[in-house]
XYZ file of C-alpha atoms in Angstrom:
388
model
C 54.129 -84.571 10.730
C 55.552 -82.289 13.403
C 53.113 -80.482 15.660
C 54.402 -77.107 14.428
C 53.408 -78.005 10.838
C 50.000 -79.433 11.738
C 46.932 -77.572 10.607
C 44.345 -76.808 13.271
C 41.971 -79.314 11.699
C 44.676 -81.983 11.899
C 45.249 -81.177 15.574
C 41.534 -81.501 16.285
C 41.464 -84.826 14.421
C 44.409 -86.084 16.481
C 42.645 -85.129 19.733
C 39.479 -86.877 18.563
C 41.485 -90.040 17.832
C 42.550 -89.985 21.479
C 38.890 -89.548 22.489
C 38.051 -92.876 20.840
C 39.840 -94.520 23.781
C 39.474 -91.896 26.532
C 36.114 -90.208 25.819
C 33.963 -92.551 23.683
C 30.724 -91.046 25.001
C 31.676 -87.478 24.114
C 33.019 -88.612 20.740
C 29.615 -90.094 19.906
C 27.943 -86.760 20.655
C 30.625 -84.845 18.730
C 29.823 -86.794 15.552
C 26.252 -85.456 15.529
C 27.823 -82.245 14.220
C 29.916 -81.198 11.242
C 33.327 -79.602 11.838
C 33.902 -76.430 9.794
C 36.555 -73.725 9.649
C 35.399 -70.111 10.030
C 37.985 -67.340 10.109
C 35.352 -64.587 10.219
C 33.977 -65.293 13.706
C 35.285 -63.450 16.763
C 35.802 -66.502 18.962
C 37.876 -69.689 19.022
C 35.187 -72.383 18.851
C 31.411 -72.249 18.721
C 28.536 -74.670 18.209
C 25.042 -74.416 16.764
C 22.935 -75.234 13.707
C 24.440 -78.754 13.761
C 27.960 -77.432 13.241
C 31.085 -77.016 15.348
C 33.054 -74.121 13.914
C 36.643 -73.184 14.732
C 38.778 -70.157 13.929
C 42.397 -71.276 13.283
C 43.700 -67.711 13.638
C 42.108 -67.259 17.062
C 43.394 -70.688 18.140
C 46.976 -70.037 17.009
C 49.446 -70.868 19.769
C 46.924 -72.717 21.927
C 48.216 -75.825 23.683
C 46.797 -79.294 23.058
C 45.482 -79.356 26.641
C 43.605 -76.077 26.200
C 42.244 -77.139 22.787
C 41.059 -80.426 24.290
C 39.246 -78.466 27.041
C 37.564 -76.219 24.488
C 36.320 -79.218 22.524
C 35.106 -81.005 25.662
C 33.287 -77.893 26.879
C 31.640 -77.474 23.482
C 30.428 -81.093 23.399
C 29.184 -80.881 27.004
C 27.050 -77.887 26.012
C 25.543 -80.102 23.303
C 24.872 -82.844 25.884
C 23.110 -80.283 28.083
C 21.078 -79.193 25.014
C 21.782 -75.492 25.595
C 22.369 -74.608 21.900
C 19.048 -76.171 20.874
C 16.300 -75.542 23.432
C 14.753 -73.437 26.222
C 16.231 -70.077 25.258
C 14.452 -67.198 27.003
C 12.678 -64.856 24.597
C 14.803 -61.858 23.624
C 17.872 -63.017 25.546
C 21.197 -61.791 24.045
C 23.624 -64.460 22.873
C 26.323 -63.412 25.348
C 23.895 -64.029 28.232
C 23.039 -67.459 26.815
C 26.702 -68.437 26.675
C 27.386 -67.120 30.186
C 24.305 -68.934 31.520
C 25.576 -72.176 29.991
C 28.905 -71.531 31.709
C 27.153 -71.148 35.061
C 25.411 -74.496 34.740
C 28.708 -76.207 33.931
C 31.333 -74.413 36.011
C 30.374 -75.557 39.565
C 30.829 -79.201 38.482
C 33.432 -78.821 35.738
C 37.023 -78.114 36.722
C 39.147 -76.737 33.905
C 42.684 -75.325 33.891
C 43.217 -73.447 30.654
C 39.965 -71.659 29.786
C 37.681 -69.412 31.790
C 33.978 -69.956 32.413
C 31.579 -67.645 34.208
C 30.610 -68.979 37.642
C 27.376 -68.192 39.540
C 29.485 -66.699 42.337
C 30.732 -64.037 39.896
C 27.265 -62.451 40.026
C 26.290 -63.549 43.534
C 23.843 -66.056 42.044
C 22.970 -69.350 43.774
C 24.498 -72.549 42.428
C 22.273 -75.199 40.872
C 19.755 -73.044 39.003
C 18.626 -73.812 35.465
C 20.080 -72.497 32.217
C 16.957 -70.382 31.639
C 17.112 -68.951 35.152
C 20.694 -67.742 34.778
C 20.062 -66.399 31.268
C 17.026 -64.396 32.369
C 18.800 -63.010 35.439
C 21.801 -61.953 33.365
C 19.576 -60.305 30.758
C 17.777 -58.326 33.478
C 21.082 -57.420 35.114
C 22.468 -56.058 31.854
C 19.326 -54.008 31.285
C 19.589 -52.594 34.808
C 23.268 -51.760 34.295
C 22.479 -49.806 31.132
C 19.549 -47.951 32.700
C 20.980 -47.366 36.191
C 24.727 -48.111 36.271
C 25.116 -46.664 39.770
C 22.756 -49.298 41.181
C 25.126 -52.165 40.335
C 26.930 -53.634 43.349
C 30.721 -53.288 43.304
C 31.134 -57.033 43.899
C 29.647 -57.887 40.492
C 30.723 -54.837 38.522
C 33.883 -56.395 37.043
C 32.325 -59.658 35.754
C 29.316 -57.701 34.493
C 31.585 -55.384 32.511
C 33.350 -58.447 31.121
C 30.013 -59.945 30.102
C 28.852 -56.742 28.418
C 32.106 -56.429 26.479
C 31.915 -60.044 25.332
C 30.764 -60.539 21.776
C 27.754 -62.593 20.748
C 29.545 -64.925 18.357
C 29.956 -67.867 20.750
C 26.196 -68.402 21.001
C 25.026 -66.621 17.857
C 24.045 -69.923 16.180
C 21.976 -71.204 19.103
C 18.483 -71.883 17.858
C 15.731 -74.297 18.852
C 15.920 -77.566 16.907
C 13.641 -80.399 18.041
C 15.056 -82.890 15.558
C 18.590 -82.331 16.839
C 17.357 -82.650 20.427
C 15.958 -86.085 19.593
C 19.233 -87.119 17.948
C 21.226 -86.004 20.995
C 18.846 -87.851 23.294
C 19.196 -91.089 21.331
C 23.003 -90.874 21.349
C 23.161 -90.150 25.087
C 20.900 -93.101 25.856
C 23.377 -95.372 24.052
C 26.446 -94.195 25.998
C 27.883 -96.788 28.391
C 31.327 -95.218 28.927
C 31.498 -91.557 29.920
C 35.287 -91.539 30.218
C 36.551 -88.663 32.354
C 33.145 -86.952 32.605
C 32.434 -86.602 36.328
C 29.360 -88.023 38.045
C 28.201 -84.447 38.751
C 28.271 -83.589 35.038
C 26.551 -86.858 34.201
C 23.794 -85.924 36.659
C 23.393 -82.529 34.961
C 23.049 -84.307 31.617
C 20.513 -86.732 33.079
C 18.417 -83.826 34.388
C 18.636 -82.094 30.991
C 17.493 -85.335 29.335
C 14.387 -85.393 31.504
C 13.563 -81.963 30.145
C 11.343 -79.254 31.527
C 7.851 -78.364 30.528
C 7.943 -76.279 27.358
C 5.547 -73.342 27.596
C 5.574 -73.042 23.801
C 4.007 -76.473 23.346
C 1.486 -75.785 26.105
C 0.483 -72.444 24.571
C 0.145 -73.981 21.101
C -2.081 -76.726 22.457
C -4.141 -74.232 24.453
C -4.532 -71.967 21.430
C -5.768 -74.910 19.373
C -8.266 -75.911 22.056
C -9.938 -72.496 22.321
C -10.093 -71.494 18.668
C -13.622 -72.315 17.576
C -14.665 -73.135 14.048
C -17.775 -71.276 12.976
C -19.689 -71.761 9.735
C -20.312 -68.761 7.535
C -22.642 -69.283 4.603
C -21.646 -67.651 1.322
C -22.918 -67.399 -2.259
C -19.316 -67.136 -3.501
C -18.729 -70.825 -2.849
C -20.994 -73.557 -4.287
C -22.705 -76.082 -2.069
C -20.942 -79.455 -2.296
C -24.129 -81.353 -3.154
C -26.348 -78.803 -4.913
C -23.847 -76.467 -6.520
C -24.870 -72.796 -6.846
C -28.542 -73.668 -6.263
C -27.791 -73.544 -2.526
C -25.384 -71.497 -0.464
C -21.984 -72.959 0.264
C -20.128 -72.332 3.482
C -16.642 -71.731 4.834
C -15.076 -72.197 8.247
C -14.265 -68.995 10.130
C -11.728 -69.420 12.929
C -12.492 -67.022 15.756
C -12.113 -67.004 19.538
C -12.163 -64.582 22.446
C -9.558 -64.917 25.204
C -9.505 -63.416 28.695
C -6.189 -62.902 30.489
C -6.017 -62.201 34.215
C -2.758 -60.814 35.647
C -1.959 -61.258 39.343
C -0.907 -57.852 40.765
C -0.798 -58.928 44.401
C 2.847 -57.987 44.842
C 5.210 -60.763 43.758
C 4.945 -60.547 39.953
C 7.466 -58.075 38.532
C 6.993 -55.596 35.704
C 9.673 -57.427 33.728
C 7.885 -60.769 33.934
C 4.549 -59.155 32.994
C 6.163 -57.540 29.954
C 7.727 -60.834 28.886
C 4.434 -62.658 29.403
C 2.586 -60.172 27.176
C 5.217 -60.476 24.430
C 4.887 -64.257 24.454
C 1.087 -64.193 24.432
C 1.107 -61.750 21.526
C 3.208 -64.179 19.486
C 0.993 -67.204 20.156
C -2.427 -65.596 19.736
C -1.991 -63.563 16.562
C -4.269 -65.677 14.388
C -7.651 -67.301 14.917
C -8.404 -65.066 17.902
C -10.938 -62.297 17.548
C -10.103 -60.515 20.804
C -7.670 -60.830 23.723
C -8.633 -58.765 26.778
C -6.721 -58.272 30.040
C -7.855 -57.707 33.628
C -5.813 -57.142 36.794
C -6.622 -58.787 40.096
C -5.475 -59.539 43.629
C -8.318 -60.182 46.078
C -10.656 -58.280 43.713
C -10.689 -57.381 40.032
C -8.809 -54.083 40.019
C -9.705 -52.447 36.715
C -11.917 -52.825 33.700
C -10.856 -54.964 30.766
C -8.329 -53.569 28.308
C -7.181 -54.981 24.958
C -3.878 -56.881 25.004
C -2.094 -54.342 22.816
C -3.006 -51.555 25.236
C -1.986 -53.661 28.247
C 1.356 -54.442 26.591
C 2.106 -50.739 26.128
C 1.008 -49.828 29.660
C 2.200 -52.792 31.734
C 4.291 -50.495 33.964
C 1.063 -48.942 35.273
C -0.070 -52.262 36.758
C -0.222 -51.657 40.518
C 1.186 -54.370 42.750
C 0.053 -53.483 46.251
C 1.071 -56.681 47.982
C -1.270 -56.202 50.937
C -4.620 -57.463 49.708
C -3.932 -61.169 49.223
C -4.856 -63.167 46.140
C -8.189 -64.745 45.233
C -8.432 -66.910 42.122
C -12.154 -67.534 42.621
C -13.033 -63.927 41.792
C -11.295 -64.355 38.414
C -13.314 -67.452 37.569
C -16.492 -65.729 38.759
C -15.683 -62.773 36.494
C -15.151 -65.171 33.579
C -18.526 -66.809 34.237
C -20.276 -63.426 34.463
C -18.843 -62.143 31.174
C -20.116 -64.500 28.522
C -18.551 -64.990 25.142
C -15.005 -65.939 26.134
C -13.568 -69.212 24.843
C -10.654 -69.497 27.240
C -8.957 -68.036 30.309
C -5.238 -67.565 31.080
C -4.161 -66.598 34.603
C -0.630 -65.215 35.026
C 0.389 -65.585 38.657
C 2.860 -66.808 41.257
C 0.267 -69.417 42.230
C -0.052 -68.654 45.934
C -3.779 -68.633 46.718
C -6.519 -71.168 47.487
C -7.549 -73.437 44.605
C -10.787 -72.138 43.051
C -13.876 -74.146 42.143
C -13.986 -74.491 38.356
C -17.783 -74.970 38.142
C -18.579 -75.638 34.458
C -15.247 -74.396 33.053
C -13.489 -77.237 31.256
C -9.930 -77.935 32.317
C -8.738 -77.508 28.720
C -10.098 -73.939 28.639
C -8.082 -72.700 31.653
C -4.308 -72.201 31.593
C -2.179 -71.224 34.613
C 1.064 -69.490 33.607
C 3.505 -69.157 36.514
C 6.070 -66.386 36.616
C 8.965 -68.609 37.801
C 9.925 -72.262 37.726
C 10.093 -72.322 41.531
C 6.501 -71.113 41.843
C 5.442 -73.607 39.182
C 7.006 -76.524 41.057
C 5.428 -75.382 44.319
C 1.868 -74.887 43.054
C 1.387 -76.929 39.869
C 0.006 -80.044 41.568
C -2.834 -78.177 43.249
C -3.795 -75.947 40.318
C -3.361 -78.540 37.553
C -6.539 -80.176 38.868
C -8.567 -77.282 37.436
C -6.467 -76.277 34.412
C -3.325 -76.776 32.390
C -0.071 -75.399 33.807
C 3.248 -74.048 32.552
C 5.810 -71.424 33.501
C 7.901 -68.819 31.700
C 11.373 -67.579 32.557
């Protein structure tokens, strides 16, 4: 069959046959997904939901070399786990795709297709997928709110990003089962073909994984929700029937959240933190109250829903230092709470936990860098995680 008469699926199959000799490692990862045609999407190739989809109309006229690059880039995204984990809450799909580009592009030299590079936005090289995605999301929000504040050096790539559709990453969704499948396949690879050592190192780092704040928050929520007995005539006693009152378990807990307003925690990160907490503590929690602190407790408690609506009023003075001990002292003085979450950058002396169990205290850091810097010291008195 002549190349002109080949269907796009046949061309992809021919390239994959060549991979069996040249790229056996990538071919193994490719076969974790199903190839499907999709003429309705606004991009050439995309991955997600265990599928690799291609649009033959959008790919019309593309060379074999460029098609091979597109397939390799798609499979490398799978190896790096970007379509299936660690997606910042509320991040648009175009920012996710661009962030994936920025992880790949410094180590991945391609000739026929364009990837966003960290230098396009004056970002440092070597940051995580979540870091780039969050920064791009914030940059887009700033551009929409205050377009004149955007530096001329990044205006062109930012406009390109904002014009880009969401189709390329629209199927990206967390999938723990797929992550395990990818991990098992990668562990079996002995021949990476043309994949550079730099890319292999990126894949190795992705395999190690980062702490997942979702799992930490679920575990913390489970640990603080208390089970209380409520006696009721509507339910018979197991032994004596309706002669004695039965009982049911009532799940209820009270949670205190302390937000560090000493100067280095931004409004955006506070807002994101509140949105996440709201999602994880909807059920089984009677009350969630918020206080602000630096070297002292700044204001009286307020309910989480009120704090979420008024987070922009949180005052970050930056000149009073930070004291974690006053937060723990406040917790001790106000009885009835079942757990404490402290949202902070982590830079302050380690407090004395007194009687507070480690499982009842959670430190949530505002950045991965602050987490890495302070987790060892603070994990001695509580669980730790970070959000992006």
